[in-house]
Short mmCIF file of N, CA and C and ligand atoms in Angstrom, two decimals:
data_model
loop_
_atom_site.label_atom_id
_atom_site.label_comp_id
_atom_site.label_asym_id
_atom_site.label_seq_id
_atom_site.Cartn_x
_atom_site.Cartn_y
_atom_site.Cartn_z
N MET A 1 -8.95 -0.17 25.16
CA MET A 1 -9.89 -0.90 24.31
C MET A 1 -9.10 -1.72 23.28
N SER A 2 -9.51 -2.96 23.06
CA SER A 2 -8.77 -3.82 22.13
C SER A 2 -9.23 -3.59 20.70
N LYS A 3 -8.46 -4.12 19.75
CA LYS A 3 -8.87 -4.04 18.34
C LYS A 3 -10.18 -4.78 18.15
N ALA A 4 -10.35 -5.89 18.86
CA ALA A 4 -11.57 -6.68 18.73
C ALA A 4 -12.79 -5.85 19.11
N ALA A 5 -12.68 -5.07 20.19
CA ALA A 5 -13.81 -4.27 20.66
C ALA A 5 -14.15 -3.16 19.67
N ILE A 6 -13.13 -2.48 19.16
CA ILE A 6 -13.40 -1.36 18.26
C ILE A 6 -14.01 -1.85 16.95
N LEU A 7 -13.67 -3.08 16.57
CA LEU A 7 -14.18 -3.60 15.30
C LEU A 7 -15.53 -4.29 15.46
N SER A 8 -16.15 -4.18 16.63
CA SER A 8 -17.47 -4.76 16.82
C SER A 8 -18.54 -3.84 16.24
N ARG A 9 -18.15 -2.66 15.83
CA ARG A 9 -19.10 -1.74 15.19
C ARG A 9 -18.63 -1.50 13.74
N SER A 10 -19.38 -0.68 13.00
CA SER A 10 -18.98 -0.35 11.63
C SER A 10 -17.60 0.26 11.65
N ILE A 11 -16.78 -0.12 10.66
CA ILE A 11 -15.44 0.46 10.68
C ILE A 11 -15.28 1.53 9.62
N TRP A 12 -14.58 2.55 10.00
CA TRP A 12 -14.28 3.66 9.11
C TRP A 12 -12.83 3.51 8.67
N VAL A 13 -12.65 3.67 7.37
CA VAL A 13 -11.36 3.36 6.75
C VAL A 13 -10.74 4.62 6.16
N PHE A 14 -9.45 4.80 6.42
CA PHE A 14 -8.69 5.86 5.76
C PHE A 14 -7.76 5.20 4.76
N HIS A 15 -7.78 5.69 3.53
CA HIS A 15 -6.95 5.10 2.48
C HIS A 15 -5.71 5.95 2.26
N PHE A 16 -4.54 5.30 2.36
CA PHE A 16 -3.28 5.97 2.05
C PHE A 16 -2.70 5.35 0.79
N ALA A 17 -2.65 6.12 -0.29
CA ALA A 17 -2.10 5.63 -1.57
C ALA A 17 -0.72 6.22 -1.75
N SER A 18 0.28 5.34 -1.73
CA SER A 18 1.63 5.82 -1.95
C SER A 18 1.97 5.62 -3.43
N ALA A 19 3.25 5.69 -3.78
CA ALA A 19 3.64 5.67 -5.18
C ALA A 19 3.45 4.30 -5.82
N ALA A 20 2.86 4.28 -6.99
CA ALA A 20 2.78 3.07 -7.84
C ALA A 20 1.94 3.41 -9.05
N CYS A 21 1.34 2.41 -9.70
CA CYS A 21 0.58 2.70 -10.93
C CYS A 21 -0.83 3.19 -10.62
N ASN A 22 -1.27 2.98 -9.38
CA ASN A 22 -2.58 3.46 -8.90
C ASN A 22 -3.79 2.70 -9.42
N ASN A 23 -3.58 1.57 -10.10
CA ASN A 23 -4.74 0.76 -10.50
C ASN A 23 -5.46 0.21 -9.27
N CYS A 24 -4.71 -0.06 -8.20
CA CYS A 24 -5.33 -0.54 -6.96
C CYS A 24 -6.34 0.49 -6.46
N ASP A 25 -5.99 1.76 -6.58
CA ASP A 25 -6.87 2.81 -6.07
C ASP A 25 -8.16 2.87 -6.89
N ILE A 26 -8.04 2.62 -8.19
CA ILE A 26 -9.23 2.59 -9.05
C ILE A 26 -10.14 1.44 -8.62
N GLU A 27 -9.53 0.29 -8.28
CA GLU A 27 -10.34 -0.86 -7.84
C GLU A 27 -11.04 -0.56 -6.51
N LEU A 28 -10.36 0.19 -5.64
CA LEU A 28 -10.99 0.55 -4.37
C LEU A 28 -12.20 1.46 -4.63
N ILE A 29 -12.03 2.40 -5.54
CA ILE A 29 -13.16 3.29 -5.88
C ILE A 29 -14.30 2.44 -6.45
N ASP A 30 -13.95 1.45 -7.25
CA ASP A 30 -14.96 0.55 -7.82
C ASP A 30 -15.72 -0.18 -6.70
N ALA A 31 -14.97 -0.58 -5.66
CA ALA A 31 -15.61 -1.29 -4.54
C ALA A 31 -16.63 -0.41 -3.82
N LEU A 32 -16.46 0.91 -3.94
CA LEU A 32 -17.38 1.84 -3.27
C LEU A 32 -18.62 2.15 -4.12
N THR A 33 -18.58 1.82 -5.39
CA THR A 33 -19.71 2.13 -6.28
C THR A 33 -20.90 1.24 -5.93
N PRO A 34 -22.12 1.63 -6.37
CA PRO A 34 -23.31 0.84 -6.01
C PRO A 34 -23.23 -0.62 -6.46
N ARG A 35 -22.43 -0.92 -7.48
CA ARG A 35 -22.35 -2.32 -7.94
C ARG A 35 -21.81 -3.24 -6.84
N PHE A 36 -20.75 -2.79 -6.14
CA PHE A 36 -20.15 -3.62 -5.08
C PHE A 36 -20.57 -3.16 -3.69
N ASP A 37 -20.80 -1.86 -3.54
CA ASP A 37 -21.44 -1.31 -2.35
C ASP A 37 -20.76 -1.70 -1.03
N LEU A 38 -19.51 -1.30 -0.90
CA LEU A 38 -18.72 -1.59 0.30
C LEU A 38 -19.43 -1.13 1.58
N GLU A 39 -20.21 -0.06 1.47
CA GLU A 39 -20.84 0.50 2.67
C GLU A 39 -21.93 -0.40 3.25
N ARG A 40 -22.38 -1.41 2.48
CA ARG A 40 -23.42 -2.29 3.05
C ARG A 40 -22.86 -3.12 4.20
N PHE A 41 -21.51 -3.21 4.28
CA PHE A 41 -20.88 -3.92 5.40
C PHE A 41 -20.55 -2.95 6.54
N GLY A 42 -20.99 -1.71 6.40
CA GLY A 42 -20.67 -0.71 7.42
C GLY A 42 -19.25 -0.19 7.28
N ILE A 43 -18.64 -0.45 6.13
CA ILE A 43 -17.26 0.00 5.91
C ILE A 43 -17.32 1.30 5.12
N LYS A 44 -16.83 2.37 5.75
CA LYS A 44 -16.99 3.70 5.15
C LYS A 44 -15.62 4.34 5.01
N LEU A 45 -15.38 4.93 3.84
CA LEU A 45 -14.13 5.63 3.62
C LEU A 45 -14.22 7.03 4.23
N VAL A 46 -13.23 7.43 5.01
CA VAL A 46 -13.25 8.75 5.65
C VAL A 46 -12.05 9.57 5.19
N GLY A 47 -12.18 10.88 5.31
CA GLY A 47 -11.16 11.79 4.80
C GLY A 47 -10.07 12.13 5.80
N SER A 48 -10.18 11.65 7.02
CA SER A 48 -9.15 11.97 8.02
C SER A 48 -8.78 10.72 8.80
N ILE A 49 -7.49 10.53 8.99
CA ILE A 49 -7.00 9.38 9.76
C ILE A 49 -7.48 9.47 11.22
N ARG A 50 -7.78 10.69 11.66
CA ARG A 50 -8.23 10.87 13.05
C ARG A 50 -9.62 10.31 13.29
N HIS A 51 -10.35 9.99 12.20
CA HIS A 51 -11.69 9.40 12.32
C HIS A 51 -11.69 7.92 12.00
N ALA A 52 -10.53 7.35 11.74
CA ALA A 52 -10.48 5.99 11.17
C ALA A 52 -10.23 4.90 12.22
N ASP A 53 -10.80 3.72 11.94
CA ASP A 53 -10.51 2.50 12.72
C ASP A 53 -9.52 1.62 11.97
N CYS A 54 -9.42 1.86 10.67
CA CYS A 54 -8.60 1.00 9.82
C CYS A 54 -7.84 1.87 8.82
N LEU A 55 -6.56 1.55 8.65
CA LEU A 55 -5.72 2.23 7.66
C LEU A 55 -5.48 1.26 6.52
N LEU A 56 -5.91 1.65 5.32
CA LEU A 56 -5.76 0.82 4.13
C LEU A 56 -4.64 1.41 3.29
N VAL A 57 -3.61 0.61 3.01
CA VAL A 57 -2.41 1.13 2.35
C VAL A 57 -2.23 0.48 0.98
N SER A 58 -2.03 1.29 -0.04
CA SER A 58 -1.72 0.75 -1.36
C SER A 58 -0.48 1.44 -1.91
N GLY A 59 0.16 0.78 -2.89
CA GLY A 59 1.34 1.37 -3.54
C GLY A 59 2.62 1.06 -2.79
N ILE A 60 3.74 1.41 -3.43
CA ILE A 60 5.04 1.15 -2.79
C ILE A 60 5.44 2.33 -1.92
N MET A 61 6.32 2.05 -1.02
CA MET A 61 6.83 3.10 -0.15
C MET A 61 8.17 3.60 -0.68
N ASN A 62 8.19 4.86 -1.09
CA ASN A 62 9.48 5.51 -1.28
C ASN A 62 9.78 6.26 0.03
N GLU A 63 10.87 7.01 0.08
CA GLU A 63 11.23 7.62 1.36
C GLU A 63 10.16 8.60 1.84
N LYS A 64 9.61 9.39 0.89
CA LYS A 64 8.60 10.37 1.26
C LYS A 64 7.32 9.66 1.75
N GLY A 65 6.92 8.61 1.02
CA GLY A 65 5.72 7.86 1.40
C GLY A 65 5.88 7.19 2.76
N ALA A 66 7.07 6.65 3.01
CA ALA A 66 7.34 5.98 4.28
C ALA A 66 7.21 6.96 5.45
N THR A 67 7.73 8.18 5.25
CA THR A 67 7.65 9.20 6.30
C THR A 67 6.19 9.56 6.59
N ARG A 68 5.40 9.71 5.50
CA ARG A 68 3.98 10.06 5.67
C ARG A 68 3.22 8.92 6.35
N LEU A 69 3.54 7.68 5.95
CA LEU A 69 2.83 6.53 6.53
C LEU A 69 3.08 6.45 8.03
N LYS A 70 4.33 6.65 8.42
CA LYS A 70 4.68 6.61 9.85
C LYS A 70 3.96 7.74 10.59
N PHE A 71 3.90 8.92 9.98
CA PHE A 71 3.23 10.07 10.59
C PHE A 71 1.74 9.77 10.78
N LEU A 72 1.09 9.23 9.72
CA LEU A 72 -0.33 8.91 9.80
C LEU A 72 -0.60 7.89 10.90
N TYR A 73 0.26 6.87 10.97
CA TYR A 73 0.07 5.83 11.98
C TYR A 73 0.22 6.43 13.39
N ASP A 74 1.19 7.29 13.55
CA ASP A 74 1.45 7.88 14.87
C ASP A 74 0.29 8.75 15.36
N ILE A 75 -0.36 9.48 14.45
CA ILE A 75 -1.43 10.40 14.89
C ILE A 75 -2.80 9.72 14.91
N ALA A 76 -2.91 8.50 14.37
CA ALA A 76 -4.21 7.82 14.31
C ALA A 76 -4.64 7.39 15.70
N PRO A 77 -5.97 7.45 15.98
CA PRO A 77 -6.45 6.90 17.25
C PRO A 77 -6.19 5.40 17.29
N LYS A 78 -5.82 4.89 18.45
CA LYS A 78 -5.55 3.45 18.59
C LYS A 78 -6.67 2.81 19.41
N PRO A 79 -7.02 1.56 19.18
CA PRO A 79 -6.32 0.65 18.26
C PRO A 79 -6.69 0.92 16.82
N LEU A 80 -5.78 0.59 15.94
CA LEU A 80 -5.96 0.82 14.51
C LEU A 80 -5.62 -0.46 13.77
N ALA A 81 -6.54 -0.94 12.93
CA ALA A 81 -6.23 -2.11 12.09
C ALA A 81 -5.56 -1.59 10.82
N VAL A 82 -4.47 -2.24 10.43
CA VAL A 82 -3.74 -1.83 9.22
C VAL A 82 -3.82 -2.94 8.18
N VAL A 83 -4.30 -2.60 6.99
CA VAL A 83 -4.45 -3.58 5.91
C VAL A 83 -3.75 -3.02 4.67
N THR A 84 -2.88 -3.82 4.04
CA THR A 84 -2.30 -3.39 2.76
C THR A 84 -3.02 -4.11 1.64
N PHE A 85 -3.12 -3.49 0.49
CA PHE A 85 -3.69 -4.21 -0.64
C PHE A 85 -2.88 -3.99 -1.90
N GLY A 86 -2.88 -5.05 -2.72
CA GLY A 86 -2.06 -5.06 -3.92
C GLY A 86 -0.68 -5.60 -3.61
N SER A 87 -0.02 -6.14 -4.66
CA SER A 87 1.33 -6.68 -4.49
C SER A 87 2.28 -5.58 -4.03
N CYS A 88 2.08 -4.37 -4.54
CA CYS A 88 2.95 -3.26 -4.13
C CYS A 88 2.82 -2.99 -2.64
N GLY A 89 1.59 -3.00 -2.17
CA GLY A 89 1.35 -2.72 -0.76
C GLY A 89 1.93 -3.79 0.14
N ALA A 90 1.97 -5.03 -0.36
CA ALA A 90 2.47 -6.12 0.47
C ALA A 90 4.00 -6.18 0.48
N SER A 91 4.59 -6.07 -0.73
CA SER A 91 6.02 -6.36 -0.79
C SER A 91 6.81 -5.38 -1.67
N GLY A 92 6.13 -4.55 -2.40
CA GLY A 92 6.81 -3.69 -3.39
C GLY A 92 6.48 -4.13 -4.80
N GLY A 93 6.04 -5.40 -4.94
CA GLY A 93 5.61 -5.92 -6.24
C GLY A 93 6.59 -5.65 -7.35
N LEU A 94 6.09 -5.11 -8.45
CA LEU A 94 6.91 -4.84 -9.64
C LEU A 94 8.05 -3.88 -9.36
N PHE A 95 7.91 -3.07 -8.31
CA PHE A 95 8.84 -1.98 -8.08
C PHE A 95 9.90 -2.29 -7.01
N THR A 96 9.98 -3.58 -6.65
CA THR A 96 10.90 -3.96 -5.57
C THR A 96 12.35 -3.55 -5.87
N ASN A 97 12.73 -3.63 -7.15
CA ASN A 97 14.12 -3.30 -7.49
C ASN A 97 14.29 -1.85 -7.92
N SER A 98 13.25 -1.06 -7.73
CA SER A 98 13.32 0.34 -8.13
C SER A 98 14.31 1.11 -7.24
N TYR A 99 14.93 2.12 -7.80
CA TYR A 99 15.95 2.88 -7.07
C TYR A 99 15.40 3.57 -5.82
N ASN A 100 14.08 3.88 -5.85
CA ASN A 100 13.54 4.65 -4.72
C ASN A 100 12.65 3.80 -3.80
N PHE A 101 12.74 2.47 -3.93
CA PHE A 101 11.92 1.62 -3.06
C PHE A 101 12.53 1.59 -1.67
N TYR A 102 11.73 2.03 -0.70
CA TYR A 102 12.21 2.14 0.69
C TYR A 102 12.06 0.82 1.43
N GLY A 103 10.94 0.12 1.15
CA GLY A 103 10.67 -1.15 1.82
C GLY A 103 9.18 -1.34 1.96
N PRO A 104 8.73 -2.55 2.30
CA PRO A 104 7.29 -2.79 2.46
C PRO A 104 6.75 -2.05 3.69
N PRO A 105 5.43 -1.80 3.72
CA PRO A 105 4.85 -1.06 4.84
C PRO A 105 5.14 -1.70 6.20
N ASP A 106 5.23 -3.06 6.24
CA ASP A 106 5.44 -3.69 7.55
C ASP A 106 6.86 -3.48 8.08
N LYS A 107 7.71 -2.83 7.27
CA LYS A 107 9.02 -2.41 7.79
C LYS A 107 8.86 -1.10 8.56
N ILE A 108 7.73 -0.41 8.31
CA ILE A 108 7.54 0.94 8.86
C ILE A 108 6.54 0.94 10.02
N ILE A 109 5.43 0.21 9.84
CA ILE A 109 4.37 0.15 10.88
C ILE A 109 3.87 -1.30 10.96
N PRO A 110 3.19 -1.69 12.06
CA PRO A 110 2.65 -3.06 12.13
C PRO A 110 1.46 -3.23 11.19
N VAL A 111 1.45 -4.33 10.44
CA VAL A 111 0.38 -4.61 9.48
C VAL A 111 -0.40 -5.84 9.95
N ASP A 112 -1.73 -5.75 9.92
CA ASP A 112 -2.59 -6.87 10.38
C ASP A 112 -2.95 -7.83 9.27
N ALA A 113 -3.08 -7.34 8.04
CA ALA A 113 -3.51 -8.23 6.96
C ALA A 113 -3.05 -7.69 5.61
N TYR A 114 -2.93 -8.61 4.65
CA TYR A 114 -2.49 -8.27 3.30
C TYR A 114 -3.54 -8.78 2.31
N ILE A 115 -3.97 -7.94 1.37
CA ILE A 115 -4.89 -8.38 0.32
C ILE A 115 -4.06 -8.47 -0.96
N PRO A 116 -3.85 -9.70 -1.46
CA PRO A 116 -2.97 -9.85 -2.63
C PRO A 116 -3.67 -9.49 -3.93
N GLY A 117 -2.88 -9.36 -4.99
CA GLY A 117 -3.42 -9.09 -6.32
C GLY A 117 -2.73 -7.90 -6.96
N CYS A 118 -2.79 -7.85 -8.27
CA CYS A 118 -2.14 -6.75 -9.00
C CYS A 118 -2.99 -6.37 -10.21
N PRO A 119 -4.06 -5.60 -10.00
CA PRO A 119 -4.59 -5.16 -8.71
C PRO A 119 -5.58 -6.18 -8.18
N PRO A 120 -5.89 -6.14 -6.88
CA PRO A 120 -6.97 -7.00 -6.36
C PRO A 120 -8.32 -6.49 -6.88
N ARG A 121 -9.20 -7.41 -7.21
CA ARG A 121 -10.54 -7.04 -7.67
C ARG A 121 -11.35 -6.49 -6.48
N PRO A 122 -12.40 -5.72 -6.74
CA PRO A 122 -13.22 -5.20 -5.63
C PRO A 122 -13.72 -6.31 -4.71
N GLU A 123 -14.07 -7.48 -5.28
CA GLU A 123 -14.52 -8.60 -4.45
C GLU A 123 -13.44 -9.00 -3.45
N ALA A 124 -12.17 -9.00 -3.93
CA ALA A 124 -11.05 -9.40 -3.06
C ALA A 124 -10.82 -8.34 -1.97
N ILE A 125 -10.99 -7.07 -2.32
CA ILE A 125 -10.81 -6.00 -1.32
C ILE A 125 -11.87 -6.14 -0.23
N ILE A 126 -13.12 -6.34 -0.65
CA ILE A 126 -14.21 -6.49 0.32
C ILE A 126 -13.97 -7.73 1.17
N ASP A 127 -13.62 -8.83 0.52
CA ASP A 127 -13.36 -10.09 1.23
C ASP A 127 -12.23 -9.91 2.25
N GLY A 128 -11.18 -9.23 1.83
CA GLY A 128 -10.02 -9.02 2.70
C GLY A 128 -10.38 -8.19 3.92
N ILE A 129 -11.12 -7.12 3.73
CA ILE A 129 -11.47 -6.25 4.87
C ILE A 129 -12.41 -6.99 5.81
N VAL A 130 -13.39 -7.71 5.25
CA VAL A 130 -14.33 -8.46 6.11
C VAL A 130 -13.57 -9.54 6.89
N LYS A 131 -12.60 -10.20 6.23
CA LYS A 131 -11.83 -11.25 6.93
C LYS A 131 -10.99 -10.67 8.07
N VAL A 132 -10.38 -9.50 7.83
CA VAL A 132 -9.56 -8.94 8.90
C VAL A 132 -10.41 -8.51 10.07
N VAL A 133 -11.62 -8.00 9.76
CA VAL A 133 -12.54 -7.63 10.84
C VAL A 133 -12.90 -8.87 11.66
N LYS A 134 -13.24 -9.98 10.97
CA LYS A 134 -13.60 -11.22 11.67
C LYS A 134 -12.41 -11.74 12.48
N LYS A 135 -11.23 -11.70 11.87
CA LYS A 135 -10.04 -12.20 12.56
C LYS A 135 -9.76 -11.40 13.83
N LEU A 136 -9.84 -10.09 13.71
CA LEU A 136 -9.54 -9.24 14.86
C LEU A 136 -10.61 -9.34 15.95
N ARG A 137 -11.86 -9.60 15.54
CA ARG A 137 -12.91 -9.77 16.54
C ARG A 137 -12.71 -11.02 17.38
N ASN A 138 -12.07 -12.03 16.77
CA ASN A 138 -11.86 -13.29 17.49
C ASN A 138 -10.62 -13.29 18.37
N VAL A 139 -9.86 -12.20 18.33
CA VAL A 139 -8.62 -12.15 19.12
C VAL A 139 -8.96 -12.30 20.59
S1 LIG B 201 -0.22 -3.87 -7.05
FE1 LIG B 201 -0.26 -3.76 -9.30
S2 LIG B 201 -2.12 -2.61 -9.76
FE2 LIG B 201 -1.64 -2.21 -7.61
S3 LIG B 201 -0.44 -0.32 -7.61
FE3 LIG B 201 1.00 -2.08 -7.70
S4 LIG B 201 1.43 -2.39 -9.87
FE4 LIG B 201 -0.43 -1.13 -9.72
#
């Protein structure tokens, strides 16, 4: 089954937050509140990667985070859409020169889309996820 086919239905998202300031994670929680209501798009946060169609990654990867990210990707059902959000998730952001920065997520697993911002607003998170769903459906 292709990514396009799996994304033709509501997508379930697993959030992996690695090391950083965690403001991105607060914005994601905000996106789930009734004000922004992420679930109206059929996008639901789930507690297990084994139930997910999409892996949402925030924060920088240190060595421990990189190992966990690779493990999560390996055990996830495929196809799996991978989206990073925040500058940290895309490139390391403010922490690029940090002693424990391992590298961006796309050095560890394949990434389909990046949502920029530090932190991205809930509108940007919703926009980014909806865009990646549309993009993958057109593949
Ligand atoms: S991108 Fe900015 S807000 Fe998000 S975790 Fe990194 S430093 Fe914090």
